[in-house]
Amino acid sequence: MKKTNYNYVGKSVKRQDGLQKASGEMMYTNDKKKSGMLYAALVISEKAHAKVLAIHTEAALQVEGVVKIYTASEVTDQLYSAHIWYPEMKDVEDEALLTNTPKHYGDRIACVVATSENAARRAAGAVKIQYEDLPMVLTLDDALDPSKPSIHPYGNVSPWIEKSFGNTDFELSRAFKIIEDEVETPAQHHGAIENHVCLAYFEDEVLHVETPCQITFQVQMMLAKLTQLPMTRIRVVKNVTGGSFGGKSQPVVEPLCGFIAYDLKQPVLLNLTREQSIVSSRRRNGVRGKVRTAVTETGQILAREIDMLVDTGAYYGNGTAVAMAMAKKSSRLYKMAAQTYKARVAVTNTPVGGAARGYGSPQIHAVTEINIENTARELGLDPLEFRLANLMSSGDVDPLGGPPLGNAQIEACLRQGSEVFGWSEKVKRQPDGGRFKTGVGMAAIVHGNGYFGAFPEYSAMQITLMMDGKILVNSALHDLGCGTVTIIQQIVAEAAGVPLEAVRVLESDTLRSPYEPTGTQACRVTYVCGEAARRSAEMLKEKILSKASVLAEIPSTSLNLIKGIIVNEGGEMVMELGQLTRVLHQKMGESIEVRYVHQAEGNPGSYAVNFAEVVVDTWTGLVDVKKIVSAHDIGQCINPEFVKGQIYGGIQMNLGMALYEKMEITPEGIVKSSNFSKYHVVNAPSMPEIDIVLVEEGEEGGPYGAKSIGESCAVATAPAVINAINHALGTRISKLPATPEIIVSAIQAKE
């Protein structure tokens, strides 16, 4: 694709809030103060499944500053689902603000409100709870066991969820080989620097909620249900976010904090501790997946059977949604005549599963890409050539009935990434002798760009030309720390023909922003919201030139807007934007504004490939990841440094899934890894050398051809690293994370 030299698109401009964050001036939710503000602290369950017989608050009430202690009897008994994000959506509603029957370690039992944070936490620690233990369902096998009691009335395992195409039985019957694997992926904590936090207060008959969430209109909708207030009297404001990675997609603290603030009619700040953010919020769904791939002797994939079991934790939440998301991602990478995908959702007495970066992609691609690599090696084929021979192509139709794949550049990712990595030389390298073994592996993945084809997918923009010639963009955007606001600023400045500094982009405020219930999820922001911004800005520019044409008595076709100056065909200044708005206001009593709702027109695939080189210490089982090459089908970079930053962070998170991160549950149901001394993430010194390859071939429907990167970059590292370990050792490890114990056991089993 011929590259266009834009003014701002494709440039690594500085982020709007960069200086404030770097200097420490940025005010996060926990930094804010309100007059008369109270502090709330959770009392969480020390049991995985129990009945609360008594809550002893006598000692807690003696702590100076305690205002009130809430238990289940002091809050609404209305059940809800934190997964429901627009009114017409249906899902299992089984969660309460506070409970007398905790269903996992960390479940919310009580909440102490006091005049200081210290008092609230000391009092929360003084609350004593008397329990009656109930039978526990802690593992997927427990959930499948019909002799185990049901955690909820609807049972512990959902009915089968199935998405299939073709005649799988026939294709398996004619296969040369069928390669089977069973892969397990772990429950994973998001690891955001900022814990879950919310500030709520009741002023002027309006319940105000300030939160670093991902979907403000969802929080507003839920609080309307829980408080019985009309939505016009609930204002949810998106605050600065100190990291989310999907963890703040579902409301965790907002419903309770908002309810208490409304009840007390005083400002309330609820800030979770790190332990509570790990055990009392959400975590990535662990899965166990079985896959059978049928191939011909020459390496053509005929069919595949996939059987997934999803651990959704103690409340049903988004269990079905994750299972369905995995199904949709399973059919958009390789061509085959048939595939059967089946999944069940299991409820367990463990912390609740929820949205996490990639939303099913890391799990399904770990299952399938480990199997793809094993299939290639059983056939004696180069894993790169095997993949190239079976890829989907640009313009292909999704065999499961989803939207077309768009300009799928997965082949370019494979070819360009493998060349940078040196795959053809490294894969043929003779096995190392001695203690340390070197291996290489790869994995290909596909992700989406929004909800088109599944849910209503649109973005509303309101762009106003202010009286000083500056542009204000009002929408329901949520910047999670990745630079969304700056990206939209770049797009608007490019499309409108104004300086970058002339554009200010606001984040979501439910009593000011145009309604948009989807928020920041499903990798929709750049592709959907960015295109809404581009089209809105172009409409604004057209209006500006039309009005200038009338005032200057020059045909609009002879005018242009360049860097905020209206010029004629000769490039001579006709008027400045500020002058235009003032004259227009004075002479015509008008202002210039655009209100536009963009309906997405597609949901193309965002493709990526990771190549990994590892060195394994066969004595200790420790793995040193030496190098990763990460190739991405990005369409068009809006801000290259932001894109690279997303990729670096995605590799770090997915590398943790491969080797280190797992929520450890003891036989008593206690979360053992409840802080960062026991829950290990990848630190900077342990990061490998990383090379990034960006394939920019454009994508129809995206702003300037751009498509998503934020989630697709956090998927391919884990299976690539596992495949590299297996290549080094000649093993077939398929349980993540591949800890030293698992690696040493695999080596011993092989011997």
Coordinates of C-alpha atoms in Angstrom, one line a residue, residues 104-669:
H104 CA -15.6 -17.5 47.3
Y105 CA -12.7 -16.3 49.4
G106 CA -12.9 -12.5 49.1
D107 CA -16.7 -12.3 48.7
R108 CA -18.2 -9.1 50.1
I109 CA -19.8 -9.5 53.5
A110 CA -19.7 -6.1 55.0
C111 CA -18.5 -2.5 54.5
V112 CA -17.3 -0.2 57.2
V113 CA -17.7 3.6 56.7
A114 CA -15.6 6.0 58.8
T115 CA -14.2 9.5 58.8
S116 CA -10.7 8.4 57.8
E117 CA -9.3 5.6 55.7
N118 CA -7.2 4.4 58.7
A119 CA -10.2 4.2 60.9
A120 CA -12.2 2.4 58.2
R121 CA -9.5 -0.2 57.7
R122 CA -8.9 -0.7 61.4
A123 CA -12.6 -1.2 62.1
A124 CA -12.9 -3.6 59.1
G125 CA -10.1 -5.7 60.6
A126 CA -12.0 -5.7 63.9
V127 CA -15.2 -7.1 62.5
K128 CA -15.5 -10.8 63.4
I129 CA -17.6 -13.2 61.5
Q130 CA -19.0 -16.5 62.7
Y131 CA -19.3 -19.0 59.8
E132 CA -20.9 -22.4 59.1
D133 CA -18.9 -24.1 56.4
L134 CA -20.6 -25.3 53.3
P135 CA -19.4 -27.8 50.7
M136 CA -16.9 -26.4 48.2
V137 CA -16.6 -26.7 44.5
L138 CA -13.0 -25.6 43.8
T139 CA -12.0 -27.1 40.5
L140 CA -13.4 -27.8 37.1
D141 CA -13.5 -31.5 38.0
D142 CA -15.5 -30.7 41.1
A143 CA -18.0 -28.7 39.0
L144 CA -18.4 -31.6 36.6
D145 CA -19.0 -34.0 39.5
P146 CA -22.8 -34.6 39.8
S147 CA -22.4 -35.6 43.5
K148 CA -21.3 -32.1 44.4
P149 CA -24.0 -29.7 45.6
S150 CA -24.9 -26.7 43.5
I151 CA -23.5 -23.4 44.4
H152 CA -26.5 -21.6 42.8
P153 CA -30.0 -22.9 41.9
Y154 CA -29.1 -23.1 38.2
G155 CA -26.4 -25.7 38.8
N156 CA -22.6 -25.8 38.5
V157 CA -22.3 -26.4 34.8
S158 CA -24.1 -24.7 31.9
P159 CA -25.7 -26.5 29.0
W160 CA -23.5 -27.0 26.0
I161 CA -22.7 -23.9 23.9
E162 CA -22.0 -24.9 20.3
K163 CA -20.9 -23.2 17.1
S164 CA -20.1 -25.4 14.2
F165 CA -19.8 -25.6 10.4
G166 CA -19.3 -28.4 7.9
N167 CA -19.4 -32.1 8.5
T168 CA -16.7 -32.8 11.1
D169 CA -17.3 -36.5 11.5
F170 CA -16.9 -37.0 7.7
E171 CA -13.6 -35.0 7.6
L172 CA -12.2 -36.8 10.6
S173 CA -13.0 -40.2 9.0
R174 CA -10.8 -39.5 6.0
A175 CA -7.9 -37.9 7.9
F176 CA -4.4 -39.2 7.6
K177 CA -3.7 -38.2 11.2
I178 CA -5.7 -36.7 14.1
I179 CA -3.6 -34.8 16.6
E180 CA -5.0 -34.3 20.0
D181 CA -4.0 -32.0 22.8
E182 CA -5.5 -30.9 26.1
V183 CA -4.4 -27.4 27.2
E184 CA -5.0 -25.6 30.5
T185 CA -4.7 -21.9 31.0
P186 CA -4.7 -20.1 34.4
A187 CA -6.8 -17.6 36.2
Q188 CA -4.8 -14.4 35.9
H189 CA -4.9 -11.1 37.9
H190 CA -4.8 -8.0 35.8
G191 CA -2.0 -6.4 37.7
A192 CA -3.0 -2.7 37.2
I193 CA -1.0 -0.3 39.3
E194 CA -4.2 1.4 40.5
N195 CA -6.5 -0.7 42.6
H196 CA -10.2 -0.7 42.2
V197 CA -11.6 2.6 43.5
C198 CA -14.7 4.8 43.4
L199 CA -15.8 8.1 44.7
A200 CA -19.5 8.8 45.1
Y201 CA -21.5 11.7 46.5
F202 CA -25.0 13.1 46.4
E203 CA -25.4 16.8 45.5
D204 CA -28.3 18.8 44.1
E205 CA -30.5 15.7 44.1
V206 CA -28.0 14.0 41.8
L207 CA -25.9 10.9 42.7
H208 CA -22.4 11.6 41.3
V209 CA -20.0 8.7 40.8
E210 CA -16.4 9.3 39.7
T211 CA -14.6 6.1 38.6
P212 CA -11.7 4.9 36.4
C213 CA -14.2 2.4 34.8
Q214 CA -14.5 1.3 31.2
I215 CA -18.3 1.8 30.7
T216 CA -19.8 4.8 32.5
F217 CA -23.3 4.2 31.1
Q218 CA -23.3 0.7 32.4
V219 CA -22.5 2.0 35.9
Q220 CA -25.3 4.5 35.6
M221 CA -27.8 1.9 34.5
M222 CA -26.8 -0.5 37.3
L223 CA -27.1 2.2 40.0
A224 CA -30.5 3.3 38.6
K225 CA -31.7 -0.3 39.2
L226 CA -30.1 -0.6 42.7
T227 CA -31.2 2.8 44.0
Q228 CA -34.4 3.2 42.0
L229 CA -33.3 6.7 41.0
P230 CA -34.0 7.8 37.4
M231 CA -31.0 7.9 35.1
T232 CA -31.3 11.6 34.8
R233 CA -30.3 11.9 38.5
I234 CA -27.3 9.7 38.3
R235 CA -24.1 11.2 36.9
V236 CA -21.1 8.9 36.2
V237 CA -17.9 10.6 35.3
K238 CA -14.9 8.7 33.9
N239 CA -11.8 9.5 35.9
V240 CA -8.2 9.1 35.0
T241 CA -7.3 5.4 34.9
G242 CA -4.2 3.9 36.4
G243 CA -4.4 0.7 34.3
S244 CA -7.3 -1.7 33.7
F245 CA -6.5 -4.4 31.2
G246 CA -10.2 -5.4 31.3
G247 CA -10.3 -5.5 35.1
K248 CA -12.4 -2.3 35.3
S249 CA -14.7 -3.3 32.5
Q250 CA -17.3 -4.7 34.9
P251 CA -18.5 -2.6 37.8
V252 CA -17.0 -4.0 41.0
V253 CA -16.9 -1.2 43.6
E254 CA -19.2 1.3 41.9
P255 CA -22.5 -0.3 42.8
L256 CA -21.8 -0.6 46.5
C257 CA -20.0 2.8 46.8
G258 CA -22.8 4.6 44.9
F259 CA -25.5 2.9 47.0
I260 CA -23.8 3.9 50.3
A261 CA -23.3 7.5 49.2
Y262 CA -26.9 7.8 48.3
D263 CA -28.0 6.2 51.5
L264 CA -25.8 8.5 53.7
K265 CA -26.1 11.6 51.5
Q266 CA -22.4 12.1 52.0
P267 CA -19.3 11.7 49.8
V268 CA -17.8 8.2 50.1
L269 CA -14.5 6.9 48.8
L270 CA -14.1 3.1 48.5
N271 CA -10.5 2.0 47.6
L272 CA -9.7 -1.7 47.6
T273 CA -6.4 -3.0 48.9
R274 CA -4.1 -5.0 46.6
E275 CA -5.3 -8.2 48.2
Q276 CA -9.0 -7.2 47.7
S277 CA -8.3 -6.2 44.1
I278 CA -6.9 -9.7 43.5
V279 CA -9.5 -11.8 45.3
S280 CA -12.6 -9.5 45.4
S281 CA -12.8 -8.1 41.9
R282 CA -12.4 -10.1 38.7
R283 CA -9.8 -12.3 37.1
R284 CA -9.2 -13.9 33.8
N285 CA -11.2 -17.1 33.3
G286 CA -9.1 -20.2 33.5
V287 CA -10.0 -22.8 30.9
R288 CA -9.3 -26.4 30.0
G289 CA -9.5 -27.1 26.3
K290 CA -9.4 -30.3 24.3
V291 CA -8.7 -30.0 20.6
R292 CA -8.5 -32.7 17.8
T293 CA -7.1 -31.6 14.4
A294 CA -7.5 -33.7 11.3
V295 CA -5.0 -33.4 8.6
T296 CA -4.0 -34.9 5.3
E297 CA -0.6 -36.5 4.7
T298 CA 0.6 -33.4 2.9
G299 CA -0.5 -31.1 5.8
Q300 CA -3.9 -29.8 4.7
I301 CA -6.2 -29.1 7.7
L302 CA -9.5 -30.9 7.1
A303 CA -11.4 -30.3 10.3
R304 CA -11.1 -29.6 14.0
E305 CA -13.0 -30.5 17.2
I306 CA -12.7 -28.1 20.1
D307 CA -14.1 -28.8 23.6
M308 CA -13.8 -26.0 26.1
L309 CA -14.5 -25.8 29.8
V310 CA -14.6 -22.3 31.2
D311 CA -14.1 -21.5 34.9
T312 CA -16.3 -18.5 35.6
G313 CA -15.7 -18.5 39.4
A314 CA -18.4 -18.0 42.0
Y315 CA -20.8 -15.9 40.0
Y316 CA -21.8 -16.5 36.4
G317 CA -20.8 -13.1 35.2
N318 CA -19.6 -13.2 31.6
G319 CA -19.0 -17.0 31.4
T320 CA -21.2 -17.5 28.3
A321 CA -19.8 -14.4 26.6
V322 CA -16.2 -15.6 27.0
A323 CA -17.1 -19.0 25.7
M324 CA -18.8 -17.4 22.7
A325 CA -15.9 -15.0 22.1
M326 CA -13.5 -18.0 21.9
A327 CA -15.8 -19.7 19.4
K328 CA -15.8 -16.7 17.1
K329 CA -12.0 -16.4 17.2
S330 CA -11.5 -20.1 16.4
S331 CA -12.8 -19.9 12.8
R332 CA -11.0 -16.8 11.4
L333 CA -7.4 -17.9 11.1
Y334 CA -7.1 -21.2 9.2
K335 CA -9.1 -22.7 6.3
M336 CA -10.8 -26.0 6.9
A337 CA -13.8 -27.8 5.7
A338 CA -15.4 -28.3 9.1
Q339 CA -15.1 -27.4 12.8
T340 CA -17.1 -28.3 15.8
Y341 CA -16.8 -26.0 18.8
K342 CA -18.4 -26.9 22.1
A343 CA -18.1 -25.2 25.4
R344 CA -19.5 -25.4 28.9
V345 CA -19.3 -22.8 31.7
A346 CA -18.4 -24.1 35.2
V347 CA -19.2 -22.2 38.4
T348 CA -16.7 -22.8 41.2
N349 CA -16.1 -21.4 44.7
T350 CA -13.2 -19.2 43.5
P351 CA -12.8 -15.5 42.7
V352 CA -15.1 -14.3 39.9
G353 CA -14.1 -14.5 36.3
G354 CA -14.5 -11.5 34.1
A355 CA -13.1 -9.4 31.3
A356 CA -9.4 -9.5 30.8
R357 CA -7.2 -8.2 28.0
G358 CA -8.0 -10.3 24.9
Y359 CA -11.4 -11.5 26.2
G360 CA -11.0 -15.2 25.3
S361 CA -8.3 -14.8 22.7
P362 CA -5.4 -15.7 25.0
Q363 CA -7.2 -18.9 26.1
I364 CA -8.5 -20.2 22.7
H365 CA -5.2 -19.4 20.9
A366 CA -3.1 -21.1 23.6
V367 CA -5.2 -24.2 23.1
T368 CA -5.3 -24.2 19.3
E369 CA -1.8 -22.8 18.5
I370 CA 0.0 -25.3 20.8
N371 CA -2.0 -28.0 18.9
I372 CA -1.1 -26.5 15.5
E373 CA 2.6 -26.6 16.4
N374 CA 2.4 -30.2 17.6
T375 CA 0.5 -31.1 14.4
A376 CA 3.2 -29.6 12.2
R377 CA 5.9 -31.4 14.1
E378 CA 4.1 -34.8 14.1
L379 CA 3.9 -34.4 10.3
G380 CA 7.5 -33.5 10.1
L381 CA 6.7 -30.1 8.6
D382 CA 8.1 -26.7 9.4
P383 CA 5.5 -25.0 11.6
L384 CA 5.8 -21.8 9.5
E385 CA 5.2 -23.6 6.2
F386 CA 2.4 -25.6 7.7
R387 CA 0.6 -22.4 8.8
L388 CA 1.3 -20.6 5.5
A389 CA -0.3 -23.5 3.6
N390 CA -3.6 -23.3 5.6
L391 CA -4.2 -19.5 6.2
M392 CA -7.3 -17.6 5.7
S393 CA -6.9 -14.8 3.1
S394 CA -8.1 -11.2 2.7
G395 CA -11.8 -11.0 1.9
D396 CA -12.6 -14.5 3.1
V397 CA -15.9 -15.1 4.7
D398 CA -16.1 -16.3 8.3
P399 CA -17.4 -19.9 8.1
L400 CA -19.2 -19.4 11.4
G401 CA -21.3 -16.6 9.8
G402 CA -19.4 -13.7 11.3
P403 CA -18.5 -10.5 9.4
P404 CA -15.9 -10.8 6.5
L405 CA -12.3 -10.9 7.6
G406 CA -11.4 -7.7 5.8
N407 CA -7.9 -7.0 4.6
A408 CA -6.3 -9.9 6.5
Q409 CA -2.6 -9.5 6.4
I410 CA -1.7 -12.7 8.4
E411 CA 0.6 -14.0 5.6
A412 CA 2.6 -10.8 5.6
C413 CA 2.9 -11.0 9.4
L414 CA 4.3 -14.6 9.1
R415 CA 6.7 -13.9 6.3
Q416 CA 8.0 -10.5 7.5
G417 CA 8.2 -11.6 11.1
S418 CA 9.9 -14.9 10.3
E419 CA 12.6 -13.0 8.3
V420 CA 13.3 -10.6 11.1
F421 CA 13.5 -13.5 13.6
G422 CA 15.6 -15.7 11.4
W423 CA 13.2 -18.5 11.7
S424 CA 14.4 -20.7 8.8
E425 CA 17.9 -20.8 10.3
K426 CA 17.0 -21.2 13.9
V427 CA 14.4 -23.9 13.5
K428 CA 16.9 -26.1 11.7
R429 CA 19.6 -25.6 14.4
Q430 CA 20.8 -28.9 15.9
P431 CA 19.7 -29.6 19.5
D432 CA 22.0 -28.3 22.2
G433 CA 23.9 -30.8 24.4
G434 CA 24.4 -30.4 28.1
R435 CA 22.3 -28.6 30.7
F436 CA 20.9 -25.7 28.7
K437 CA 18.6 -26.3 25.7
T438 CA 17.6 -23.7 23.1
G439 CA 14.4 -23.8 21.2
V440 CA 12.1 -21.6 19.0
G441 CA 8.4 -21.5 18.6
M442 CA 5.7 -19.4 17.1
A443 CA 2.0 -18.7 17.3
A444 CA -0.5 -16.9 15.0
I445 CA -3.7 -15.2 16.3
V446 CA -6.7 -13.2 15.2
H447 CA -8.7 -10.7 17.2
G448 CA -11.7 -8.4 16.4
N449 CA -12.5 -4.7 16.0
G450 CA -15.7 -4.1 18.0
Y451 CA -19.1 -5.8 18.2
F452 CA -20.4 -5.4 14.7
G453 CA -22.3 -8.6 13.9
A454 CA -23.0 -9.4 17.5
F455 CA -24.3 -6.3 19.3
P456 CA -25.4 -2.8 18.4
E457 CA -22.1 -1.1 17.4
Y458 CA -22.0 2.6 17.1
S459 CA -20.2 5.7 18.4
A460 CA -21.7 9.1 18.9
M461 CA -19.6 12.3 18.6
Q462 CA -20.4 16.0 19.2
I463 CA -17.8 18.4 17.9
T464 CA -18.1 22.1 18.5
L465 CA -16.1 25.0 17.1
M466 CA -15.6 27.3 20.0
M467 CA -15.6 31.1 19.9
D468 CA -11.8 31.2 20.1
G469 CA -11.4 28.9 17.1
K470 CA -10.6 25.8 19.2
I471 CA -12.4 22.5 18.8
L472 CA -14.1 20.6 21.6
V473 CA -14.8 16.9 21.1
N474 CA -17.5 15.5 23.4
S475 CA -18.1 11.7 23.4
A476 CA -18.3 8.7 25.7
L477 CA -14.6 7.9 25.3
H478 CA -12.7 6.1 28.1
D479 CA -8.9 6.4 28.1
L480 CA -7.5 3.5 30.1
G481 CA -4.0 4.9 30.1
C482 CA -3.2 3.8 26.5
G483 CA -3.5 7.2 24.9
T484 CA -7.1 7.1 23.5
V485 CA -7.6 10.8 24.0
T486 CA -4.5 11.7 22.1
I487 CA -5.3 9.3 19.3
I488 CA -8.8 10.9 18.8
Q489 CA -7.1 14.3 19.0
Q490 CA -4.7 13.3 16.1
I491 CA -7.6 12.0 14.0
V492 CA -9.8 15.1 14.5
A493 CA -6.9 17.5 13.8
E494 CA -6.0 15.6 10.7
A495 CA -9.5 15.4 9.3
A496 CA -10.6 19.0 10.3
G497 CA -7.4 20.6 9.1
V498 CA -6.5 22.3 12.4
P499 CA -3.4 22.3 14.7
L500 CA -3.2 19.4 17.1
E501 CA -3.2 21.8 20.1
A502 CA -6.4 23.3 18.9
V503 CA -8.3 20.1 19.7
R504 CA -9.5 19.1 23.2
V505 CA -11.1 15.7 23.7
L506 CA -13.3 15.0 26.7
E507 CA -13.9 11.6 28.3
S508 CA -17.3 10.1 29.2
D509 CA -19.7 11.9 31.5
T510 CA -23.2 10.4 31.5
L511 CA -25.0 13.7 32.0
R512 CA -23.0 15.5 29.2
S513 CA -21.8 12.9 26.7
P514 CA -23.9 11.5 23.9
Y515 CA -25.3 8.1 24.9
E516 CA -23.0 5.2 24.0
P517 CA -23.4 2.1 26.1
T518 CA -20.5 0.1 24.8
G519 CA -17.6 2.0 26.3
T520 CA -14.1 0.8 25.9
Q521 CA -14.1 -2.9 25.3
A522 CA -13.8 -5.4 22.4
C523 CA -11.0 -3.5 20.8
R524 CA -13.5 -1.0 19.3
V525 CA -12.0 2.4 20.1
T526 CA -9.7 3.1 17.3
Y527 CA -11.7 1.3 14.6
V528 CA -15.2 2.4 15.6
C529 CA -14.8 5.6 17.7
G530 CA -11.8 6.7 15.7
E531 CA -13.8 6.5 12.5
A532 CA -16.7 8.4 14.1
A533 CA -14.2 11.1 15.0
R534 CA -12.8 11.2 11.5
R535 CA -16.2 11.5 9.8
S536 CA -17.4 14.1 12.4
A537 CA -14.3 16.2 11.9
E538 CA -14.7 16.1 8.2
M539 CA -18.4 17.2 8.5
L540 CA -17.2 20.0 10.8
K541 CA -14.7 21.1 8.2
E542 CA -17.4 21.1 5.5
K543 CA -19.6 23.3 7.7
I544 CA -16.8 25.7 8.4
L545 CA -16.0 26.1 4.7
S546 CA -19.7 26.5 3.8
K547 CA -20.2 29.3 6.3
A548 CA -16.9 30.9 5.4
S549 CA -18.0 30.8 1.7
V550 CA -21.2 32.8 2.6
L551 CA -19.3 35.4 4.7
A552 CA -16.4 35.8 2.3
E553 CA -18.5 35.5 -0.8
I554 CA -16.2 32.8 -2.2
P555 CA -17.3 29.4 -3.5
S556 CA -16.7 26.8 -0.8
T557 CA -15.0 24.6 -3.5
S558 CA -12.3 27.3 -3.7
L559 CA -11.6 27.2 0.1
N560 CA -9.6 25.0 2.3
L561 CA -8.8 24.7 6.0
I562 CA -5.1 24.3 6.7
K563 CA -3.7 24.4 10.2
G564 CA -6.7 26.3 11.4
I565 CA -6.6 29.0 8.7
I566 CA -9.2 29.2 6.0
V567 CA -7.4 29.8 2.7
N568 CA -8.3 30.4 -0.9
E569 CA -7.1 28.5 -3.9
G570 CA -3.9 30.5 -4.0
G571 CA -3.2 29.6 -0.3
E572 CA -3.9 33.1 0.9
M573 CA -5.6 33.6 4.2
V574 CA -9.3 34.4 4.1
M575 CA -9.9 34.3 7.8
E576 CA -9.0 32.6 11.0
L577 CA -11.4 30.2 12.7
G578 CA -11.8 32.4 15.7
Q579 CA -12.7 35.3 13.4
L580 CA -15.2 33.1 11.6
T581 CA -17.0 32.0 14.7
R582 CA -17.3 35.6 16.0
V583 CA -18.5 37.0 12.7
L584 CA -20.9 34.2 12.3
H585 CA -22.3 34.7 15.8
Q586 CA -22.7 38.4 15.3
K587 CA -24.1 38.5 11.8
M588 CA -26.2 35.3 11.7
G589 CA -26.7 34.3 15.3
E590 CA -25.2 30.9 14.6
S591 CA -22.5 28.6 15.9
I592 CA -20.9 25.6 14.2
E593 CA -21.4 22.2 15.7
V594 CA -21.7 18.6 14.4
R595 CA -23.6 15.8 16.1
Y596 CA -23.0 12.5 14.4
V597 CA -23.6 8.8 15.2
H598 CA -21.4 6.4 13.3
Q599 CA -22.7 2.9 12.8
A600 CA -19.9 0.4 12.3
E601 CA -19.9 -1.2 8.9
G602 CA -17.6 -4.2 9.6
N603 CA -15.6 -6.1 12.1
P604 CA -12.4 -7.2 10.3
G605 CA -9.7 -9.4 11.9
S606 CA -6.6 -7.9 13.5
Y607 CA -3.9 -10.5 12.9
A608 CA -0.6 -11.1 14.7
V609 CA 2.3 -13.6 14.9
N610 CA 4.9 -13.9 17.7
F611 CA 8.2 -15.8 17.3
A612 CA 10.0 -16.8 20.5
E613 CA 13.5 -18.0 21.3
V614 CA 14.1 -19.6 24.7
V615 CA 16.9 -21.2 26.7
V616 CA 15.7 -23.8 29.2
D617 CA 17.8 -24.9 32.2
T618 CA 17.1 -28.6 32.4
W619 CA 18.3 -28.9 35.9
T620 CA 16.1 -26.2 37.4
G621 CA 13.3 -25.9 34.9
L622 CA 13.9 -22.1 34.6
V623 CA 13.2 -20.5 31.3
D624 CA 15.1 -17.5 29.9
V625 CA 13.1 -16.0 27.0
K626 CA 15.9 -14.5 24.9
K627 CA 14.1 -12.9 22.0
I628 CA 10.5 -12.2 20.7
V629 CA 9.6 -10.9 17.3
S630 CA 6.0 -9.6 17.3
A631 CA 4.5 -8.9 13.9
H632 CA 1.1 -7.1 13.7
D633 CA -1.5 -6.4 11.0
I634 CA -2.3 -2.9 12.2
G635 CA -3.8 -1.4 9.0
Q636 CA -2.4 2.1 9.7
C637 CA -0.6 3.3 12.8
I638 CA -2.2 6.5 14.2
N639 CA 0.6 6.9 16.7
P640 CA 3.5 4.5 16.2
E641 CA 5.0 4.9 19.7
F642 CA 1.6 4.2 21.3
V643 CA 1.3 1.1 19.2
K644 CA 4.7 -0.1 20.2
G645 CA 3.9 0.6 23.9
Q646 CA 0.8 -1.5 23.6
I647 CA 2.8 -4.4 22.1
Y648 CA 5.5 -4.2 24.8
G649 CA 2.9 -4.3 27.5
G650 CA 0.9 -7.1 25.8
I651 CA 4.0 -9.3 25.6
Q652 CA 4.7 -8.7 29.3
M653 CA 1.2 -9.7 30.3
N654 CA 1.0 -12.7 28.1
L655 CA 4.5 -13.8 29.0
G656 CA 3.3 -13.9 32.6
M657 CA 0.5 -16.2 31.5
A658 CA 3.0 -18.5 29.9
L659 CA 5.5 -18.8 32.7
Y660 CA 4.6 -17.2 36.0
E661 CA 1.1 -15.9 36.7
K662 CA -1.6 -18.0 38.3
M663 CA -4.1 -17.6 41.1
E664 CA -3.2 -20.4 43.5
I665 CA -6.2 -21.8 45.4
T666 CA -5.5 -24.0 48.5
P667 CA -7.5 -27.2 49.2
E668 CA -9.4 -25.0 51.8
G669 CA -10.4 -22.6 49.1

